PDB file of C-alpha atoms in Angstrom:
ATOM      1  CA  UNK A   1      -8.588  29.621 -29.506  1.00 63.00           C
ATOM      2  CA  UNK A   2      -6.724  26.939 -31.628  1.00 86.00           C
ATOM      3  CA  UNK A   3      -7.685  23.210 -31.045  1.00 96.00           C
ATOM      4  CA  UNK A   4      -5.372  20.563 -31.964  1.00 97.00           C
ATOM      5  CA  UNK A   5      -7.776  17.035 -31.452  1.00 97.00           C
ATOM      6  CA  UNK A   6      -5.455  14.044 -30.019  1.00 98.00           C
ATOM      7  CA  UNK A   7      -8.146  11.309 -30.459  1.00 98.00           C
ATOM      8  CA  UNK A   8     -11.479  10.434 -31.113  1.00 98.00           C
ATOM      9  CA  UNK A   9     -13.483   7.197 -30.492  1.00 98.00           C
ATOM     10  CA  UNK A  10     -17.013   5.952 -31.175  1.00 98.00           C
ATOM     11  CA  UNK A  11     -18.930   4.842 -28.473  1.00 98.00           C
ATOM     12  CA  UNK A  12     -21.945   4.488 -26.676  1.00 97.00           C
ATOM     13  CA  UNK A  13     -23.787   6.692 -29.461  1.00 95.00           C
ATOM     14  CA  UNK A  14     -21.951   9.529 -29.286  1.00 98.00           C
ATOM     15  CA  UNK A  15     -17.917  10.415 -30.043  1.00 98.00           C
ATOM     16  CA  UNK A  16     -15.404  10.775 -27.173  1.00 98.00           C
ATOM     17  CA  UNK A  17     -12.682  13.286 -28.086  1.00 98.00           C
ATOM     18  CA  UNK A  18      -9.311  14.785 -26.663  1.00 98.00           C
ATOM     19  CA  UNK A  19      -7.426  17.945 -27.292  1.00 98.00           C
ATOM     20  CA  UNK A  20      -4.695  20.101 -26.805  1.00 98.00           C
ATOM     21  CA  UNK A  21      -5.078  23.700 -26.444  1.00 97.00           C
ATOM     22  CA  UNK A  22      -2.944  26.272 -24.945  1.00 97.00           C
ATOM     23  CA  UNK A  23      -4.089  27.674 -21.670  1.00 97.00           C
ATOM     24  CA  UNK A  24      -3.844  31.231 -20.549  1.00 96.00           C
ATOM     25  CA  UNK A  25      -4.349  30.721 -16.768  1.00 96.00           C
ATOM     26  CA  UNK A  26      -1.647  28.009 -16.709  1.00 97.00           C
ATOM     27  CA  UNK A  27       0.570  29.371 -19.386  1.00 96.00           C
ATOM     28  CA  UNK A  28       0.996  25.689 -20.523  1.00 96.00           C
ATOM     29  CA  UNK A  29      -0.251  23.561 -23.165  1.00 97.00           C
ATOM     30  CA  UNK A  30      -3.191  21.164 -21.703  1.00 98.00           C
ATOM     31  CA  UNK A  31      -5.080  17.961 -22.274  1.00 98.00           C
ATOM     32  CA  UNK A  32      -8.772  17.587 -21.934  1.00 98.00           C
ATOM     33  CA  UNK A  33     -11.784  15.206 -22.964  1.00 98.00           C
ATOM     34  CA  UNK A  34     -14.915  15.779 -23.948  1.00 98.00           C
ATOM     35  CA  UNK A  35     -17.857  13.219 -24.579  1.00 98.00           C
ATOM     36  CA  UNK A  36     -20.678  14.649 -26.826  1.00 98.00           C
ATOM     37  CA  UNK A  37     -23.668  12.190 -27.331  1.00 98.00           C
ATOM     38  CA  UNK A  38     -25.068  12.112 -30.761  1.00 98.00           C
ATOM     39  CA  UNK A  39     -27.967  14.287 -29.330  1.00 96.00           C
ATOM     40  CA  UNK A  40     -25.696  17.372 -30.037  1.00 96.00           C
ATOM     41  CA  UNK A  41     -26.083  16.847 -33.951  1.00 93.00           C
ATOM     42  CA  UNK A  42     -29.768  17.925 -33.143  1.00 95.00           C
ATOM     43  CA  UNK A  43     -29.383  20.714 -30.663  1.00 97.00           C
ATOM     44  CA  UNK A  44     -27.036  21.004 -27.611  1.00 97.00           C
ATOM     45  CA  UNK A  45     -26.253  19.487 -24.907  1.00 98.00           C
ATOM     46  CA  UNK A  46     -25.987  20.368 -21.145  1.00 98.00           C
ATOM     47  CA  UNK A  47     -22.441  19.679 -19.641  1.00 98.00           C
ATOM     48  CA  UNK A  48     -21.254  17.381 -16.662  1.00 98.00           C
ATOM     49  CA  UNK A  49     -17.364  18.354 -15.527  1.00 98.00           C
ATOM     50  CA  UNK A  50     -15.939  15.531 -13.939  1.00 98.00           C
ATOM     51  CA  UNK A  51     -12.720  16.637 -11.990  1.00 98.00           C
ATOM     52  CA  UNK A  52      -9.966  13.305 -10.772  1.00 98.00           C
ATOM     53  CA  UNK A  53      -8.176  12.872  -7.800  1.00 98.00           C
ATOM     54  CA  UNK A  54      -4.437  12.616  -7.297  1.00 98.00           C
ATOM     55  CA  UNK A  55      -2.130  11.312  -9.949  1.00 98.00           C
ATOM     56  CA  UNK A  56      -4.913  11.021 -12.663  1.00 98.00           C
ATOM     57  CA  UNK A  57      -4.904  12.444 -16.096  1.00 97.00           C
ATOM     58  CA  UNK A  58      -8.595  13.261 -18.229  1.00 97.00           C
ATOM     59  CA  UNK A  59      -8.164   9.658 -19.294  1.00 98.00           C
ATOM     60  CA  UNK A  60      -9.010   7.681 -16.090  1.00 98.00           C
ATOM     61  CA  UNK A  61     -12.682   8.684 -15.827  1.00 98.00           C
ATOM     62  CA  UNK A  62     -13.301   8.184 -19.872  1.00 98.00           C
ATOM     63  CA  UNK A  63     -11.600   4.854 -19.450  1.00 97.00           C
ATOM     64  CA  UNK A  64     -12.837   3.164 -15.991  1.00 98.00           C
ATOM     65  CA  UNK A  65     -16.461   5.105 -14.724  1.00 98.00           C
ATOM     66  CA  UNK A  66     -18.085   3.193 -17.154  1.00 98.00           C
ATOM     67  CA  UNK A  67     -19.977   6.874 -17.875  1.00 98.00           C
ATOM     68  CA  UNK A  68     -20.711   6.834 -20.908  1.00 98.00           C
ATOM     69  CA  UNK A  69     -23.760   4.761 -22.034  1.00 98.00           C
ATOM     70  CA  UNK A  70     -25.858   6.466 -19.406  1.00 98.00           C
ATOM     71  CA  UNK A  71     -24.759  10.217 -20.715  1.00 98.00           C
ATOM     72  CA  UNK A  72     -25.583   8.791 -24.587  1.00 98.00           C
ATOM     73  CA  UNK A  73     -28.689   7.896 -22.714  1.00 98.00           C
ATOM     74  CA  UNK A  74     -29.539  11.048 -21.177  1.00 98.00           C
ATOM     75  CA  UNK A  75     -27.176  13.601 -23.570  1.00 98.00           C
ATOM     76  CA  UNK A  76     -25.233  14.757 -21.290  1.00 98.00           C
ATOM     77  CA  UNK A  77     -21.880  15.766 -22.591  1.00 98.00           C
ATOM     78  CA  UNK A  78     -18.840  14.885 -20.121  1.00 98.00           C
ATOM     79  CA  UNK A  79     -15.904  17.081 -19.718  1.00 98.00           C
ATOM     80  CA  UNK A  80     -12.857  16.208 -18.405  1.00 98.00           C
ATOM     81  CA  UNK A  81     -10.007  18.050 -17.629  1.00 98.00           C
ATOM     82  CA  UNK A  82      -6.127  17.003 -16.592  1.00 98.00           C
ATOM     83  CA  UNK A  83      -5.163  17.739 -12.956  1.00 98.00           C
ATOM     84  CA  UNK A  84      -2.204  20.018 -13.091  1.00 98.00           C
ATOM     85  CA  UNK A  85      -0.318  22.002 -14.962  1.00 96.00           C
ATOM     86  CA  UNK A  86       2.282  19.813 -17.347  1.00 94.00           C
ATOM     87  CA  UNK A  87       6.069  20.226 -18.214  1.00 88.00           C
ATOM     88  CA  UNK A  88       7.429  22.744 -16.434  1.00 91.00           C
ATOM     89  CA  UNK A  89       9.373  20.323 -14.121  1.00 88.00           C
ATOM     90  CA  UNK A  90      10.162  22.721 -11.209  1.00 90.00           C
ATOM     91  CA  UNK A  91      11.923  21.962  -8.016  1.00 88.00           C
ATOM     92  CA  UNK A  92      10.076  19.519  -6.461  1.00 89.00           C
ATOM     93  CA  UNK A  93       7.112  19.455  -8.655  1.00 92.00           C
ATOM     94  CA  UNK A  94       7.823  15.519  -9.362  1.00 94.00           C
ATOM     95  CA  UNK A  95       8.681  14.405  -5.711  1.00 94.00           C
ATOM     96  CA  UNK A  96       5.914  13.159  -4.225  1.00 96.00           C
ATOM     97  CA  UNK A  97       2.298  11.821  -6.039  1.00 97.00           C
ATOM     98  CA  UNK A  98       0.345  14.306  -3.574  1.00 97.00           C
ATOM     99  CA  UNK A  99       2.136  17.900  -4.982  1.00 97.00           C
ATOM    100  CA  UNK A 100       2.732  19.340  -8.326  1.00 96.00           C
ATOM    101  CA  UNK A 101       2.447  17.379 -11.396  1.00 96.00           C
ATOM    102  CA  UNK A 102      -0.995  15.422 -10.959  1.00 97.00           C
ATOM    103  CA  UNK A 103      -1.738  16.772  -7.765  1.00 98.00           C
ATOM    104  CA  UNK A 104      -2.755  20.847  -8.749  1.00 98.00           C
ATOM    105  CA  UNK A 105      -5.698  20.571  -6.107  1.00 98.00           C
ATOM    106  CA  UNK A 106      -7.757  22.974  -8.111  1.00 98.00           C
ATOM    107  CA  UNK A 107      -6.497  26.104  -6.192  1.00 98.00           C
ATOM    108  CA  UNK A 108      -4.637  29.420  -7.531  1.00 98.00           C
ATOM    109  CA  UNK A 109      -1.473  29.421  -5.934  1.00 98.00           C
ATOM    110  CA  UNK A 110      -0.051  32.220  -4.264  1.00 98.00           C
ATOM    111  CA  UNK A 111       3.424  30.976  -3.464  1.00 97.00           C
ATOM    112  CA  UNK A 112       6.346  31.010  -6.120  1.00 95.00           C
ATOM    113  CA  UNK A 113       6.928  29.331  -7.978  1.00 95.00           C
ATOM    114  CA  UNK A 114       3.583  27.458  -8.239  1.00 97.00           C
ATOM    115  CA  UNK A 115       1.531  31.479  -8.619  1.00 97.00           C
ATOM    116  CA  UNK A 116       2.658  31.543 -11.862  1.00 95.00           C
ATOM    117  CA  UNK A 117       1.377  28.043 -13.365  1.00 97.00           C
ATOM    118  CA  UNK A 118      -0.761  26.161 -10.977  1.00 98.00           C
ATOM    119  CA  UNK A 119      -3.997  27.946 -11.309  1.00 98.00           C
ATOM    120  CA  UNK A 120      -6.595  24.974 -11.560  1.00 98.00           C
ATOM    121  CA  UNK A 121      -9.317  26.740 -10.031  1.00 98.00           C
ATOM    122  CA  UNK A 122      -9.398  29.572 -13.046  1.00 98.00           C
ATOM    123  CA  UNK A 123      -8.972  27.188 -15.130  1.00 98.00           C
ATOM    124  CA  UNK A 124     -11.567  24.678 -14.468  1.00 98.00           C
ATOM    125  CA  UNK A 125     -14.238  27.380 -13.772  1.00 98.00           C
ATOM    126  CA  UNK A 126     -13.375  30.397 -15.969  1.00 98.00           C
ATOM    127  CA  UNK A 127     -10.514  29.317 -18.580  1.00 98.00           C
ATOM    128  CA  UNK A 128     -12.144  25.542 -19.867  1.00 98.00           C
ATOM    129  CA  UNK A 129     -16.173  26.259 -19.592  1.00 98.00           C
ATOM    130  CA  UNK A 130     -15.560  28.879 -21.648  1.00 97.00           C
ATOM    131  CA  UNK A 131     -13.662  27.371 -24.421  1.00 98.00           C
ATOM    132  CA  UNK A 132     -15.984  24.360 -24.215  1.00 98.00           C
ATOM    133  CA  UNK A 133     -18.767  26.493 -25.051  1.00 97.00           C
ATOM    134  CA  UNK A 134     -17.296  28.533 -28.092  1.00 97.00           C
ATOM    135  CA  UNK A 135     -16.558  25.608 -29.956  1.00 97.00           C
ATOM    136  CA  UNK A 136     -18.807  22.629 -28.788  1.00 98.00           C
ATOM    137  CA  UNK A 137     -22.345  22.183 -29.071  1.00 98.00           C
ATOM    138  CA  UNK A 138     -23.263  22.487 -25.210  1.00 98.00           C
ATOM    139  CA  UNK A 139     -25.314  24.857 -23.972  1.00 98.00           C
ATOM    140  CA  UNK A 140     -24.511  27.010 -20.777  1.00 96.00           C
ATOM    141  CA  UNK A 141     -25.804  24.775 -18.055  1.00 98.00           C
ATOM    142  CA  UNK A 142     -23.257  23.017 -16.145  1.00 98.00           C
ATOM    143  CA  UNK A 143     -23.037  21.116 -12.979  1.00 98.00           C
ATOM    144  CA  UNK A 144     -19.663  19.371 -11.216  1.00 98.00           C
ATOM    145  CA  UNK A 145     -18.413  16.046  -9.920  1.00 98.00           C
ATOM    146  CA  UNK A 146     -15.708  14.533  -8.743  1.00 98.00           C
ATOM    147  CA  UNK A 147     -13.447  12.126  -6.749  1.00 98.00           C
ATOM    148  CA  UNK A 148     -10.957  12.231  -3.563  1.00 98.00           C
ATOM    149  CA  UNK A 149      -9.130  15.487  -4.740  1.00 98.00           C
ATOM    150  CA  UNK A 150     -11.082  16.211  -7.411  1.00 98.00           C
ATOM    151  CA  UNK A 151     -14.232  15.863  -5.292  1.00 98.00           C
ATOM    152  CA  UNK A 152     -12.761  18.213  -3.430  1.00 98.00           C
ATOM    153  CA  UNK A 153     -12.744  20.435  -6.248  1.00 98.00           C
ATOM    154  CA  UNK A 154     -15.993  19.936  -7.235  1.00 98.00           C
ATOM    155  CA  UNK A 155     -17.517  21.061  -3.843  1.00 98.00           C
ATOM    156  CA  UNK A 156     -15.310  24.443  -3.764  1.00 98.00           C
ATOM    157  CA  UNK A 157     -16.235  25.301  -7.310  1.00 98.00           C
ATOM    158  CA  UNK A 158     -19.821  24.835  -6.884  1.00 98.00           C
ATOM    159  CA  UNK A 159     -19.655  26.259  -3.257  1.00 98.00           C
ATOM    160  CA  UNK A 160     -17.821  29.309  -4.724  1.00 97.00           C
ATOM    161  CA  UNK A 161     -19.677  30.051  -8.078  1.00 97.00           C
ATOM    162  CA  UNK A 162     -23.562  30.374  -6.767  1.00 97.00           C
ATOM    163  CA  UNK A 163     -25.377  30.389  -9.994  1.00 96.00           C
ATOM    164  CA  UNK A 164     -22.943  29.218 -12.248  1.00 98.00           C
ATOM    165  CA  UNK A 165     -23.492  25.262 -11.782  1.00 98.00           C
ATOM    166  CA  UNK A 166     -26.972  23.572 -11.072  1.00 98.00           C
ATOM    167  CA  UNK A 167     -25.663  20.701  -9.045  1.00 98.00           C
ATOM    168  CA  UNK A 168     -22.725  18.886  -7.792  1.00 98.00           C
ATOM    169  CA  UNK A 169     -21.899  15.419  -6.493  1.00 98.00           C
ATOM    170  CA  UNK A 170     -18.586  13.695  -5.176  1.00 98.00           C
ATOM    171  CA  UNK A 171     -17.202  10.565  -4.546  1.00 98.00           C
ATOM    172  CA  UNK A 172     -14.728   9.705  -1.371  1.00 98.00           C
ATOM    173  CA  UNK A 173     -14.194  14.242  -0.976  1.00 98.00           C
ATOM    174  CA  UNK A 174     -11.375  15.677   0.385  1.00 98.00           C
ATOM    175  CA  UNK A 175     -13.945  16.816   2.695  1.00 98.00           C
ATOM    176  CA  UNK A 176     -12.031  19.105   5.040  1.00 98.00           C
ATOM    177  CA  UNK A 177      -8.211  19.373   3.535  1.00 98.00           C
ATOM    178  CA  UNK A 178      -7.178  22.229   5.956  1.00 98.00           C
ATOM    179  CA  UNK A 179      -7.539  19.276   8.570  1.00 97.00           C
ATOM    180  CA  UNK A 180      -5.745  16.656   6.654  1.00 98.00           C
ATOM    181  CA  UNK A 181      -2.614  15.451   5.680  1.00 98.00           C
ATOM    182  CA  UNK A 182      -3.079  15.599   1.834  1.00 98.00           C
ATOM    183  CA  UNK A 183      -4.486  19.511   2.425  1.00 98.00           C
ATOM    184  CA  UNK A 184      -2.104  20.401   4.922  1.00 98.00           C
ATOM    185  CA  UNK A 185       0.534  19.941   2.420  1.00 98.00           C
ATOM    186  CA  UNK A 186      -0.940  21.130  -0.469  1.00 98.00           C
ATOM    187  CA  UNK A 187      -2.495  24.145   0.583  1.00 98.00           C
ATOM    188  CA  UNK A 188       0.608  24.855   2.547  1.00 98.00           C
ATOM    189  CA  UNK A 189       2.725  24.581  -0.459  1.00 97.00           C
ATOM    190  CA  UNK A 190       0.559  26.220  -2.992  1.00 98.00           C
ATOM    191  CA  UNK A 191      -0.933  29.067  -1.011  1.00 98.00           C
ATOM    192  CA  UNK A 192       1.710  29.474   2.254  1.00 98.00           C
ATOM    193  CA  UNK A 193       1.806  28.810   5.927  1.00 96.00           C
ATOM    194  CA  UNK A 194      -1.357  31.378   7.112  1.00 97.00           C
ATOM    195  CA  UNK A 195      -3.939  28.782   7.565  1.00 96.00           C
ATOM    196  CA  UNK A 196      -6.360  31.602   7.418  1.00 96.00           C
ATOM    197  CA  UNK A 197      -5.864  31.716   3.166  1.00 97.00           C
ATOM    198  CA  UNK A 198      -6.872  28.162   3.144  1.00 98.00           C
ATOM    199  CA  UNK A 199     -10.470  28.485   4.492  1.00 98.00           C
ATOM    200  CA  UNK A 200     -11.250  29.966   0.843  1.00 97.00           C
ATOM    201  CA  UNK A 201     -10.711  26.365  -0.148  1.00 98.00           C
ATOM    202  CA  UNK A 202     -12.057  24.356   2.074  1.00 98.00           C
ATOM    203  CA  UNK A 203     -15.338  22.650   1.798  1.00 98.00           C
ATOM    204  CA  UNK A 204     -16.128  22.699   5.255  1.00 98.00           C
ATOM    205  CA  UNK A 205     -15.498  26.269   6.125  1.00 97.00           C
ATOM    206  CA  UNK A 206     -17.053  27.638   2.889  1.00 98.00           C
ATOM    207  CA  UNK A 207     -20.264  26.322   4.136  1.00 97.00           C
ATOM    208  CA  UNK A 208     -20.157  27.160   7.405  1.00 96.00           C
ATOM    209  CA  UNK A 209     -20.035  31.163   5.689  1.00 95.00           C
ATOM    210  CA  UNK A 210     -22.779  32.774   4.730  1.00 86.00           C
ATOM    211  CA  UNK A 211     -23.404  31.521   1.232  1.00 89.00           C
ATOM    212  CA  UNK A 212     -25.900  32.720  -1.094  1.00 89.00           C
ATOM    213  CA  UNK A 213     -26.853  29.947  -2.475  1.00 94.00           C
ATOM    214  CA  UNK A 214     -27.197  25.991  -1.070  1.00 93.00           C
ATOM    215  CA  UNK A 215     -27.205  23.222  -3.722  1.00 96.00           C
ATOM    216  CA  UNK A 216     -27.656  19.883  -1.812  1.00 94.00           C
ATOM    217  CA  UNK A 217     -24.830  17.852  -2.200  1.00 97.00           C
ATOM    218  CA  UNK A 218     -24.964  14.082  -3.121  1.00 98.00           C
ATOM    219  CA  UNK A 219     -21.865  12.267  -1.755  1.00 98.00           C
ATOM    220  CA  UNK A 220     -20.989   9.147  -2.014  1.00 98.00           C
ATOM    221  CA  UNK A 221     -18.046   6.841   0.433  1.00 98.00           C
ATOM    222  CA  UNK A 222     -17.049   3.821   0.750  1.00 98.00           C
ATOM    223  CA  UNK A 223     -16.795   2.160   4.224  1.00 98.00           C
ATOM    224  CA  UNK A 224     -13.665   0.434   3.127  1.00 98.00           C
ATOM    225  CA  UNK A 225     -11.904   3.478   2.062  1.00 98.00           C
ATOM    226  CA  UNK A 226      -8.393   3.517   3.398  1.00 98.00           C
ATOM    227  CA  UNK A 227      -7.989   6.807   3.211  1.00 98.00           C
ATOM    228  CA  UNK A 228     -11.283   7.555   5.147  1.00 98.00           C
ATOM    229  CA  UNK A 229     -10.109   8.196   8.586  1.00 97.00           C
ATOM    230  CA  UNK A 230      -6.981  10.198   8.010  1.00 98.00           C
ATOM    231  CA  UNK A 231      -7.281  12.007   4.811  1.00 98.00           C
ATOM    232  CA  UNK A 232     -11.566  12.144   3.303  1.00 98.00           C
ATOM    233  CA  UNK A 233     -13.393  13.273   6.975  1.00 98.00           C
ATOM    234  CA  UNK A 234     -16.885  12.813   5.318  1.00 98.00           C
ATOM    235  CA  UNK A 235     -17.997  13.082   9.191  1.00 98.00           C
ATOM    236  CA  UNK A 236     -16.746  16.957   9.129  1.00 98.00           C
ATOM    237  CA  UNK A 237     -18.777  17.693   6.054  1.00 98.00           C
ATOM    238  CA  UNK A 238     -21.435  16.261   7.697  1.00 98.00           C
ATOM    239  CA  UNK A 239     -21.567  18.513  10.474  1.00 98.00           C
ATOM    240  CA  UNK A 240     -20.593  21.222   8.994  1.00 98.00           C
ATOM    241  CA  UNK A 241     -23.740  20.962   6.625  1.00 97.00           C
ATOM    242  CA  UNK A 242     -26.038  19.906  10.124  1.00 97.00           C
ATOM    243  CA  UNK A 243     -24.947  23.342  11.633  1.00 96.00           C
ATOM    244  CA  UNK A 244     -25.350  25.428   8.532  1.00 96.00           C
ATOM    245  CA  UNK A 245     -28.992  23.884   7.248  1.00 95.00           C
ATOM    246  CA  UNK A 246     -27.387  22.742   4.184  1.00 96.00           C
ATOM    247  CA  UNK A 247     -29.047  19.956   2.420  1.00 97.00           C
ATOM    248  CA  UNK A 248     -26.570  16.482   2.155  1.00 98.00           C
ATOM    249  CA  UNK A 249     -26.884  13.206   1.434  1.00 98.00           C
ATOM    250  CA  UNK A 250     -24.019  11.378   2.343  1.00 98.00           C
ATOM    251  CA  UNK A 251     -24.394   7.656   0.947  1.00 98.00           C
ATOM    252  CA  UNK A 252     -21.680   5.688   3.488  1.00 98.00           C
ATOM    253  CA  UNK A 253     -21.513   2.503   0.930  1.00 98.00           C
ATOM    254  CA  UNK A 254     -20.224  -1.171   2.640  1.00 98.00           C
ATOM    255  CA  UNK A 255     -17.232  -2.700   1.492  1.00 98.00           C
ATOM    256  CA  UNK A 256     -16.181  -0.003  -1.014  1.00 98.00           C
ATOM    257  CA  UNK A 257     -12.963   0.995  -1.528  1.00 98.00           C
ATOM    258  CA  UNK A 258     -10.942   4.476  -3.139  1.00 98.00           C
ATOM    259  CA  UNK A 259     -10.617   3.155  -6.364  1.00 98.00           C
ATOM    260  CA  UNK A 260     -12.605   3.232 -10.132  1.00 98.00           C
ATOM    261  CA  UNK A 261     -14.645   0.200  -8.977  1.00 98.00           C
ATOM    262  CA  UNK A 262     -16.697   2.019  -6.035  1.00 98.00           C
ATOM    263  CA  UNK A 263     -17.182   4.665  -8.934  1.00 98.00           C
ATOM    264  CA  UNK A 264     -17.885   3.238 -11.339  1.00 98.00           C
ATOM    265  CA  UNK A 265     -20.493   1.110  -9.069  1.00 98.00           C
ATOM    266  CA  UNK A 266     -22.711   4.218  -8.483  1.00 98.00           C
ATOM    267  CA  UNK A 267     -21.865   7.035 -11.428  1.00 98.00           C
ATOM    268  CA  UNK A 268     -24.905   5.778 -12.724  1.00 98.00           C
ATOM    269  CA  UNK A 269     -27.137   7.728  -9.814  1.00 98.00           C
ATOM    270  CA  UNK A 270     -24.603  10.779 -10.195  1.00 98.00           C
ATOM    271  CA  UNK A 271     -25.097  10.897 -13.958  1.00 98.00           C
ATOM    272  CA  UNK A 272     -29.087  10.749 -13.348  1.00 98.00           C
ATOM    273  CA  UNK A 273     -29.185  13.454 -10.448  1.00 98.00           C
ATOM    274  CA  UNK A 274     -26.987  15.912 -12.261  1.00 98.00           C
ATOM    275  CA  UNK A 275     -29.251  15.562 -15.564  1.00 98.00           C
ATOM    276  CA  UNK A 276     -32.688  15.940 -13.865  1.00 98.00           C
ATOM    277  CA  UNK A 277     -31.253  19.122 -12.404  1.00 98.00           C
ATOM    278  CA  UNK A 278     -29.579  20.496 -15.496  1.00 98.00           C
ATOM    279  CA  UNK A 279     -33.129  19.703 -17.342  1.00 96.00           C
ATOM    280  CA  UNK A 280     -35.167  21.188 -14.504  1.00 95.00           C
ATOM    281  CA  UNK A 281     -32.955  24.469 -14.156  1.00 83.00           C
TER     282      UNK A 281
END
């Protein structure tokens, strides 16, 4: 698959790198960035993909977590993909920060005309790992994070994929988005009105199911969170993990807010869990 690279910056000990490739799933051209620590020169490196929340691009995690000394440190290589689907500027697809453009919810739509672009969830776990590791120096260990939406994402794809990632973490998760505002609408738009379909992405229901495999989740929320009441519902994970047996610790953290300072306040212990479980698996 043909490359074109946007940008690449020295830091930390290792290069951080964006490029544009065309993507099957979304039938679009698409952004990503990728962090490889000087470590891959040697041999490769496991991968961390870091999914954002609502109106972000791949640049607001390189540019704000403050991520990468720590994965120089422990070479891990950081891959980060865009949100949505760009350009096709459909009805609607621009109205509102919390559906279509920035706002893809890493689901595969069902309803027109989103089925034929807005495909997140192939592309972030079929479509990108496997580009990433045809033409980077990573090996095929992965795990998942992510925040508010994209935390969301995170806990579907890992919940969904046993065996494919060896751990996953999330900051502020859309925790329960069948039972929320911001889920309501988008898995109404992108999948239709029988609530049924949406259980396949919903945190909470997925492990309430019979899973075949349990990776214990490391979540972290700030107490100061305004969307914590209405829209995150960290207390329906919760229980949804105490009636299934599933391992979770949820870290409620005082006086932290939504935004890149509560993460990048505590990617630190994210970074360091998801390595000693990539090295251990």
């Amino acid at each position: 698959m043909s490359l074109e690279r946007l940008s690449r910056n020295r830091a930390f000990d290792g290069w951080l790198e964006r490029y544009s490739h065309r993507s099957t799933s979304l039938d679009c051209d698409m952004v990503f960035a990728i962090y490889l620590p000087d470590q891959t020169l040697s041999a490769p490196c496991h991968s961390l993909y870091w999914l954002s929340g609502l109106t972000c691009t791949d640049e607001n995690f390189t540019q704000k977590a403050g991520a990468l000394r720590v994965a120089a440190e422990l070479g891990l290589a950081l891959v980060c993909p865009d949100t949505s689907p760009r350009g096709f500027d459909m009805p609607g697809e621009h109205d509102s920060y919390d559906f279509g453009s920035g706002a893809g919810f890493y689901v595969n739509a069902t309803e027109q005309p989103w089925a034929s672009h807005y495909r997140m969830y192939d592309y972030v776990n079929v479509e990108l790992p496997a580009l990433i590791e045809a033409q980077f120096p990573v090996t095929g260990k992965r795990s998942i994070s992510g925040h508010s939406m994209g935390g969301h994402g995170a806990l579907i794809s890992a919940l969904k994929n046993p065996g494919v990632y060896c751990s996953v973490s999330a900051f502020a998760p859309i925790s329960n988005p069948s039972q929320c505002p911001w889920g309501e609408k988008a898995l109404g738009g992108y999948l239709g009105n029988d609530r049924s379909t949406w259980a396949a992405y919903d945190a909470c229901a997925l492990i309430r199911s019979e899973l075949t495999e349990r990776l214990p989740l490391l979540v972290d929320q700030g107490d100061a969170d305004n969307f914590l009441t209405e829209q995150l519902k960290p207390e329906a994970l919760q229980a949804a993990c105490d009636a299934s047996g599933h391992a979770l610790e949820l870290r409620m953290q005082r006086g932290y807010d939504h935004s890149y300072f509560f993460i990048s306040s505590f990617i630190e212990d994210h970074l360091r869990f998801h390595a000693k479980a990539l090295n251990n698996a």
